[in-house]
Amino acid sequence: LVENIYTFQVDEIVNDYTLLYNLNDGNYSQLWISKNKDNNIVMLKIFNKNDDNFTAYKDEFVILDYLQTIDSNREYVCSIIDHFIVNKGFLIPVIVLEYLGPDIFNLIDIPKNDKLFPINFTKIIMRQIIKIISYLHKQCKIIHTDIKPENFLFVPDISYIIKIGELFRKNYPPNIIDKKLQKINDKFIE
């Protein structure tokens, strides 16, 4: 136990969610691939303890909740599944999010991937990014101030659909990234 940070462990159960893989230990939160009691894969964003992080938790929850009321089909934005507070001797806020695959940065930052993405794939992704940003600005009246490849995540099992998320840089297990790259190559290699 470090000041203001509780170290969660693989296989630890947090409010009916089993922690499987730690994607990120950031300054403000930890991000875990987890499963619920029905064995569905989800993401747990576990905020570190301090007043600024409680504010960040509340702000992020309010914005995501607002976006879900507008984007009822959950087409553009990472969905909130649950949220709660855990008591580990101090209160720790948690947001449970839909599981999304690797972000664009993880796919373009793979050392062994010395090939460029197929142009058809690149065009599809760029159109989606523009559509998402336009949607946030025009429909939601929100200006996203942190547009970067790490905040655009792929929907699992679909090689070319992305959503925006405010998640920290993720260190996905190599097999997840390899599978996503294979799907992209299978679909778009000309």
PDB file of C-alpha atoms in Angstrom:
ATOM      1  CA  LEU A   1       0.000   0.000   0.000  1.00  0.00           C
ATOM      2  CA  VAL A   2       1.518   3.270  -1.188  1.00  0.00           C
ATOM      3  CA  GLU A   3       0.181   6.626   0.002  1.00  0.00           C
ATOM      4  CA  ASN A   4      -3.089   7.367  -1.831  1.00  0.00           C
ATOM      5  CA  ILE A   5      -2.768   4.255  -4.015  1.00  0.00           C
ATOM      6  CA  TYR A   6      -4.052   0.788  -3.292  1.00  0.00           C
ATOM      7  CA  THR A   7      -2.278  -1.842  -5.386  1.00  0.00           C
ATOM      8  CA  PHE A   8      -4.890  -4.085  -6.928  1.00  0.00           C
ATOM      9  CA  GLN A   9      -3.853  -7.600  -7.943  1.00  0.00           C
ATOM     10  CA  VAL A  10      -4.726 -10.001 -10.770  1.00  0.00           C
ATOM     11  CA  ASP A  11      -7.714 -12.189  -9.773  1.00  0.00           C
ATOM     12  CA  GLU A  12      -8.789  -9.715  -7.077  1.00  0.00           C
ATOM     13  CA  ILE A  13     -12.556  -9.258  -6.958  1.00  0.00           C
ATOM     14  CA  VAL A  14     -13.815  -5.678  -6.931  1.00  0.00           C
ATOM     15  CA  ASN A  15     -17.624  -5.419  -6.553  1.00  0.00           C
ATOM     16  CA  ASP A  16     -18.362  -8.616  -8.533  1.00  0.00           C
ATOM     17  CA  TYR A  17     -15.670  -7.852 -11.143  1.00  0.00           C
ATOM     18  CA  THR A  18     -12.566 -10.044 -11.347  1.00  0.00           C
ATOM     19  CA  LEU A  19      -9.390  -8.200 -12.354  1.00  0.00           C
ATOM     20  CA  LEU A  20      -7.622 -10.001 -15.220  1.00  0.00           C
ATOM     21  CA  TYR A  21      -4.926  -7.743 -16.664  1.00  0.00           C
ATOM     22  CA  ASN A  22      -3.605  -4.316 -15.668  1.00  0.00           C
ATOM     23  CA  LEU A  23      -3.385  -2.142 -18.759  1.00  0.00           C
ATOM     24  CA  ASN A  24      -2.161   1.006 -17.086  1.00  0.00           C
ATOM     25  CA  ASP A  25      -0.996   2.441 -13.776  1.00  0.00           C
ATOM     26  CA  GLY A  26      -1.389   6.135 -14.484  1.00  0.00           C
ATOM     27  CA  ASN A  27      -1.054   9.176 -12.276  1.00  0.00           C
ATOM     28  CA  TYR A  28      -4.815   9.388 -11.839  1.00  0.00           C
ATOM     29  CA  SER A  29      -6.102   5.878 -12.289  1.00  0.00           C
ATOM     30  CA  GLN A  30      -5.479   2.233 -13.015  1.00  0.00           C
ATOM     31  CA  LEU A  31      -7.110   0.584 -16.005  1.00  0.00           C
ATOM     32  CA  TRP A  32      -7.924  -3.137 -15.816  1.00  0.00           C
ATOM     33  CA  ILE A  33      -9.338  -5.673 -18.233  1.00  0.00           C
ATOM     34  CA  SER A  34     -11.842  -7.491 -16.020  1.00  0.00           C
ATOM     35  CA  LYS A  35     -14.778  -9.854 -16.184  1.00  0.00           C
ATOM     36  CA  ASN A  36     -18.133  -9.625 -14.508  1.00  0.00           C
ATOM     37  CA  LYS A  37     -19.927 -12.495 -12.755  1.00  0.00           C
ATOM     38  CA  ASP A  38     -21.408 -13.544 -16.137  1.00  0.00           C
ATOM     39  CA  ASN A  39     -17.863 -13.768 -17.572  1.00  0.00           C
ATOM     40  CA  ASN A  40     -18.354 -10.763 -19.864  1.00  0.00           C
ATOM     41  CA  ILE A  41     -15.168  -8.776 -20.440  1.00  0.00           C
ATOM     42  CA  VAL A  42     -15.255  -5.138 -19.282  1.00  0.00           C
ATOM     43  CA  MET A  43     -12.802  -2.389 -18.380  1.00  0.00           C
ATOM     44  CA  LEU A  44     -12.464  -1.053 -14.832  1.00  0.00           C
ATOM     45  CA  LYS A  45     -11.091   2.449 -14.485  1.00  0.00           C
ATOM     46  CA  ILE A  46     -10.025   2.623 -10.837  1.00  0.00           C
ATOM     47  CA  PHE A  47      -9.163   6.147  -9.699  1.00  0.00           C
ATOM     48  CA  ASN A  48      -6.326   6.695  -7.228  1.00  0.00           C
ATOM     49  CA  LYS A  49      -7.295   8.257  -3.911  1.00  0.00           C
ATOM     50  CA  ASN A  50      -7.101  12.008  -3.616  1.00  0.00           C
ATOM     51  CA  ASP A  51      -9.495  14.934  -3.931  1.00  0.00           C
ATOM     52  CA  ASP A  52      -8.397  15.826  -7.480  1.00  0.00           C
ATOM     53  CA  ASN A  53      -9.098  12.286  -8.639  1.00  0.00           C
ATOM     54  CA  PHE A  54     -12.568  12.320  -7.070  1.00  0.00           C
ATOM     55  CA  THR A  55     -13.204  15.463  -9.080  1.00  0.00           C
ATOM     56  CA  ALA A  56     -11.797  13.785 -12.210  1.00  0.00           C
ATOM     57  CA  TYR A  57     -14.009  10.745 -11.550  1.00  0.00           C
ATOM     58  CA  LYS A  58     -17.127  12.873 -11.152  1.00  0.00           C
ATOM     59  CA  ASP A  59     -16.294  14.990 -14.220  1.00  0.00           C
ATOM     60  CA  GLU A  60     -15.589  11.964 -16.395  1.00  0.00           C
ATOM     61  CA  PHE A  61     -18.691  10.138 -15.202  1.00  0.00           C
ATOM     62  CA  VAL A  62     -20.944  13.171 -15.792  1.00  0.00           C
ATOM     63  CA  ILE A  63     -19.582  13.717 -19.307  1.00  0.00           C
ATOM     64  CA  LEU A  64     -19.815  10.030 -20.299  1.00  0.00           C
ATOM     65  CA  ASP A  65     -23.297   9.763 -18.806  1.00  0.00           C
ATOM     66  CA  TYR A  66     -24.390  12.884 -20.703  1.00  0.00           C
ATOM     67  CA  LEU A  67     -22.949  11.527 -23.952  1.00  0.00           C
ATOM     68  CA  GLN A  68     -24.798   8.237 -23.446  1.00  0.00           C
ATOM     69  CA  THR A  69     -28.114  10.082 -23.182  1.00  0.00           C
ATOM     70  CA  ILE A  70     -27.418  11.721 -26.541  1.00  0.00           C
ATOM     71  CA  ASP A  71     -25.746   8.724 -28.233  1.00  0.00           C
ATOM     72  CA  SER A  72     -28.435   6.204 -27.285  1.00  0.00           C
ATOM     73  CA  ASN A  73     -27.104   3.620 -29.769  1.00  0.00           C
ATOM     74  CA  ARG A  74     -23.655   3.883 -28.162  1.00  0.00           C
ATOM     75  CA  GLU A  75     -22.234   4.311 -31.635  1.00  0.00           C
ATOM     76  CA  TYR A  76     -19.505   6.857 -30.952  1.00  0.00           C
ATOM     77  CA  VAL A  77     -18.556   6.893 -27.280  1.00  0.00           C
ATOM     78  CA  CYS A  78     -17.298   4.283 -24.834  1.00  0.00           C
ATOM     79  CA  SER A  79     -20.269   3.186 -22.699  1.00  0.00           C
ATOM     80  CA  ILE A  80     -20.528   3.231 -18.916  1.00  0.00           C
ATOM     81  CA  ILE A  81     -21.773  -0.089 -17.571  1.00  0.00           C
ATOM     82  CA  ASP A  82     -21.534   0.625 -13.864  1.00  0.00           C
ATOM     83  CA  HIS A  83     -19.845   2.857 -11.306  1.00  0.00           C
ATOM     84  CA  PHE A  84     -19.264   2.519  -7.600  1.00  0.00           C
ATOM     85  CA  ILE A  85     -16.980   3.365  -4.693  1.00  0.00           C
ATOM     86  CA  VAL A  86     -14.677   0.738  -3.143  1.00  0.00           C
ATOM     87  CA  ASN A  87     -13.519   1.023   0.465  1.00  0.00           C
ATOM     88  CA  LYS A  88      -9.908  -0.105   0.946  1.00  0.00           C
ATOM     89  CA  GLY A  89      -9.345   1.874   4.127  1.00  0.00           C
ATOM     90  CA  PHE A  90     -10.126   4.920   2.011  1.00  0.00           C
ATOM     91  CA  LEU A  91     -12.684   5.471  -0.726  1.00  0.00           C
ATOM     92  CA  ILE A  92     -11.732   4.594  -4.305  1.00  0.00           C
ATOM     93  CA  PRO A  93     -14.046   5.574  -7.178  1.00  0.00           C
ATOM     94  CA  VAL A  94     -14.447   3.082 -10.053  1.00  0.00           C
ATOM     95  CA  ILE A  95     -16.091   3.390 -13.473  1.00  0.00           C
ATOM     96  CA  VAL A  96     -16.900   0.176 -15.350  1.00  0.00           C
ATOM     97  CA  LEU A  97     -16.716   0.686 -19.111  1.00  0.00           C
ATOM     98  CA  GLU A  98     -17.470  -1.450 -22.105  1.00  0.00           C
ATOM     99  CA  TYR A  99     -14.441  -3.380 -23.263  1.00  0.00           C
ATOM    100  CA  LEU A 100     -12.827  -1.846 -26.299  1.00  0.00           C
ATOM    101  CA  GLY A 101      -9.852  -3.288 -28.098  1.00  0.00           C
ATOM    102  CA  PRO A 102      -6.526  -1.617 -28.701  1.00  0.00           C
ATOM    103  CA  ASP A 103      -6.324   2.049 -29.532  1.00  0.00           C
ATOM    104  CA  ILE A 104      -4.973   3.336 -32.835  1.00  0.00           C
ATOM    105  CA  PHE A 105      -1.651   4.288 -31.228  1.00  0.00           C
ATOM    106  CA  ASN A 106      -1.023   0.709 -30.081  1.00  0.00           C
ATOM    107  CA  LEU A 107      -1.542  -0.547 -33.614  1.00  0.00           C
ATOM    108  CA  ILE A 108       0.773   1.993 -35.237  1.00  0.00           C
ATOM    109  CA  ASP A 109       3.418   1.716 -32.499  1.00  0.00           C
ATOM    110  CA  ILE A 110       4.256  -1.944 -32.885  1.00  0.00           C
ATOM    111  CA  PRO A 111       7.973  -2.346 -33.659  1.00  0.00           C
ATOM    112  CA  LYS A 112       7.486  -5.533 -35.685  1.00  0.00           C
ATOM    113  CA  ASN A 113       4.860  -3.855 -37.844  1.00  0.00           C
ATOM    114  CA  ASP A 114       7.144  -2.344 -40.476  1.00  0.00           C
ATOM    115  CA  LYS A 115       4.356  -2.150 -43.063  1.00  0.00           C
ATOM    116  CA  LEU A 116       1.986   0.734 -43.563  1.00  0.00           C
ATOM    117  CA  PHE A 117      -1.712   0.204 -43.073  1.00  0.00           C
ATOM    118  CA  PRO A 118      -3.602  -0.429 -46.294  1.00  0.00           C
ATOM    119  CA  ILE A 119      -4.916   2.827 -47.767  1.00  0.00           C
ATOM    120  CA  ASN A 120      -8.543   1.592 -47.709  1.00  0.00           C
ATOM    121  CA  PHE A 121      -8.278   0.926 -43.977  1.00  0.00           C
ATOM    122  CA  THR A 122      -6.664   4.313 -43.331  1.00  0.00           C
ATOM    123  CA  LYS A 123      -9.445   6.103 -45.213  1.00  0.00           C
ATOM    124  CA  ILE A 124     -12.166   4.298 -43.249  1.00  0.00           C
ATOM    125  CA  ILE A 125     -10.524   5.129 -39.921  1.00  0.00           C
ATOM    126  CA  MET A 126      -9.975   8.793 -40.840  1.00  0.00           C
ATOM    127  CA  ARG A 127     -13.614   9.145 -41.924  1.00  0.00           C
ATOM    128  CA  GLN A 128     -14.731   7.680 -38.599  1.00  0.00           C
ATOM    129  CA  ILE A 129     -12.474  10.007 -36.594  1.00  0.00           C
ATOM    130  CA  ILE A 130     -13.857  13.032 -38.451  1.00  0.00           C
ATOM    131  CA  LYS A 131     -17.416  11.749 -37.960  1.00  0.00           C
ATOM    132  CA  ILE A 132     -16.862  11.236 -34.213  1.00  0.00           C
ATOM    133  CA  ILE A 133     -15.299  14.669 -33.692  1.00  0.00           C
ATOM    134  CA  SER A 134     -18.027  16.321 -35.751  1.00  0.00           C
ATOM    135  CA  TYR A 135     -20.654  14.468 -33.718  1.00  0.00           C
ATOM    136  CA  LEU A 136     -19.120  15.624 -30.429  1.00  0.00           C
ATOM    137  CA  HIS A 137     -18.944  19.234 -31.628  1.00  0.00           C
ATOM    138  CA  LYS A 138     -22.248  19.580 -33.483  1.00  0.00           C
ATOM    139  CA  GLN A 139     -24.624  17.205 -31.687  1.00  0.00           C
ATOM    140  CA  CYS A 140     -23.189  17.162 -28.165  1.00  0.00           C
ATOM    141  CA  LYS A 141     -21.756  20.684 -28.079  1.00  0.00           C
ATOM    142  CA  ILE A 142     -18.543  19.291 -26.606  1.00  0.00           C
ATOM    143  CA  ILE A 143     -15.040  20.211 -27.703  1.00  0.00           C
ATOM    144  CA  HIS A 144     -12.666  17.304 -27.202  1.00  0.00           C
ATOM    145  CA  THR A 145      -9.381  18.850 -26.085  1.00  0.00           C
ATOM    146  CA  ASP A 146      -7.265  15.703 -26.124  1.00  0.00           C
ATOM    147  CA  ILE A 147      -7.525  14.321 -29.650  1.00  0.00           C
ATOM    148  CA  LYS A 148      -4.797  11.752 -30.164  1.00  0.00           C
ATOM    149  CA  PRO A 149      -4.522   8.157 -31.441  1.00  0.00           C
ATOM    150  CA  GLU A 150      -4.663   6.780 -27.885  1.00  0.00           C
ATOM    151  CA  ASN A 151      -8.234   8.072 -27.463  1.00  0.00           C
ATOM    152  CA  PHE A 152      -9.670   6.229 -30.463  1.00  0.00           C
ATOM    153  CA  LEU A 153     -10.284   2.580 -29.659  1.00  0.00           C
ATOM    154  CA  PHE A 154     -11.397  -0.337 -31.798  1.00  0.00           C
ATOM    155  CA  VAL A 155     -14.595  -2.220 -31.083  1.00  0.00           C
ATOM    156  CA  PRO A 156     -13.646  -5.866 -30.373  1.00  0.00           C
ATOM    157  CA  ASP A 157     -14.210  -8.450 -33.107  1.00  0.00           C
ATOM    158  CA  ILE A 158     -14.788  -5.761 -35.734  1.00  0.00           C
ATOM    159  CA  SER A 159     -11.589  -4.741 -37.457  1.00  0.00           C
ATOM    160  CA  TYR A 160     -12.546  -1.263 -38.595  1.00  0.00           C
ATOM    161  CA  ILE A 161     -15.035   0.323 -36.185  1.00  0.00           C
ATOM    162  CA  ILE A 162     -13.720   2.749 -33.581  1.00  0.00           C
ATOM    163  CA  LYS A 163     -15.128   4.712 -30.645  1.00  0.00           C
ATOM    164  CA  ILE A 164     -13.675   7.546 -28.673  1.00  0.00           C
ATOM    165  CA  GLY A 165     -12.632   7.020 -25.070  1.00  0.00           C
ATOM    166  CA  GLU A 166     -10.897   9.136 -22.481  1.00  0.00           C
ATOM    167  CA  LEU A 167      -8.760   6.257 -21.327  1.00  0.00           C
ATOM    168  CA  PHE A 168      -5.055   6.479 -20.620  1.00  0.00           C
ATOM    169  CA  ARG A 169      -2.457   4.883 -22.902  1.00  0.00           C
ATOM    170  CA  LYS A 170      -3.020   1.187 -22.681  1.00  0.00           C
ATOM    171  CA  ASN A 171      -0.516  -1.629 -22.734  1.00  0.00           C
ATOM    172  CA  TYR A 172      -2.622  -4.333 -24.311  1.00  0.00           C
ATOM    173  CA  PRO A 173      -1.328  -7.889 -24.224  1.00  0.00           C
ATOM    174  CA  PRO A 174       0.499  -8.606 -27.513  1.00  0.00           C
ATOM    175  CA  ASN A 175      -1.969 -11.328 -28.555  1.00  0.00           C
ATOM    176  CA  ILE A 176      -4.864  -8.794 -28.583  1.00  0.00           C
ATOM    177  CA  ILE A 177      -2.911  -6.425 -30.822  1.00  0.00           C
ATOM    178  CA  ASP A 178      -1.738  -9.282 -33.073  1.00  0.00           C
ATOM    179  CA  LYS A 179      -5.338 -10.474 -33.551  1.00  0.00           C
ATOM    180  CA  LYS A 180      -6.511  -6.948 -34.413  1.00  0.00           C
ATOM    181  CA  LEU A 181      -3.671  -6.487 -36.923  1.00  0.00           C
ATOM    182  CA  GLN A 182      -4.464  -9.854 -38.510  1.00  0.00           C
ATOM    183  CA  LYS A 183      -8.129  -8.884 -38.943  1.00  0.00           C
ATOM    184  CA  ILE A 184      -7.082  -5.598 -40.530  1.00  0.00           C
ATOM    185  CA  ASN A 185      -4.681  -7.354 -42.885  1.00  0.00           C
ATOM    186  CA  ASP A 186      -7.208 -10.041 -43.795  1.00  0.00           C
ATOM    187  CA  LYS A 187      -9.864  -7.470 -44.637  1.00  0.00           C
ATOM    188  CA  PHE A 188      -7.864  -4.745 -46.344  1.00  0.00           C
ATOM    189  CA  ILE A 189      -4.769  -6.190 -47.997  1.00  0.00           C
ATOM    190  CA  GLU A 190      -5.193  -5.520 -51.660  1.00  0.00           C
TER     191      GLU A 190
END
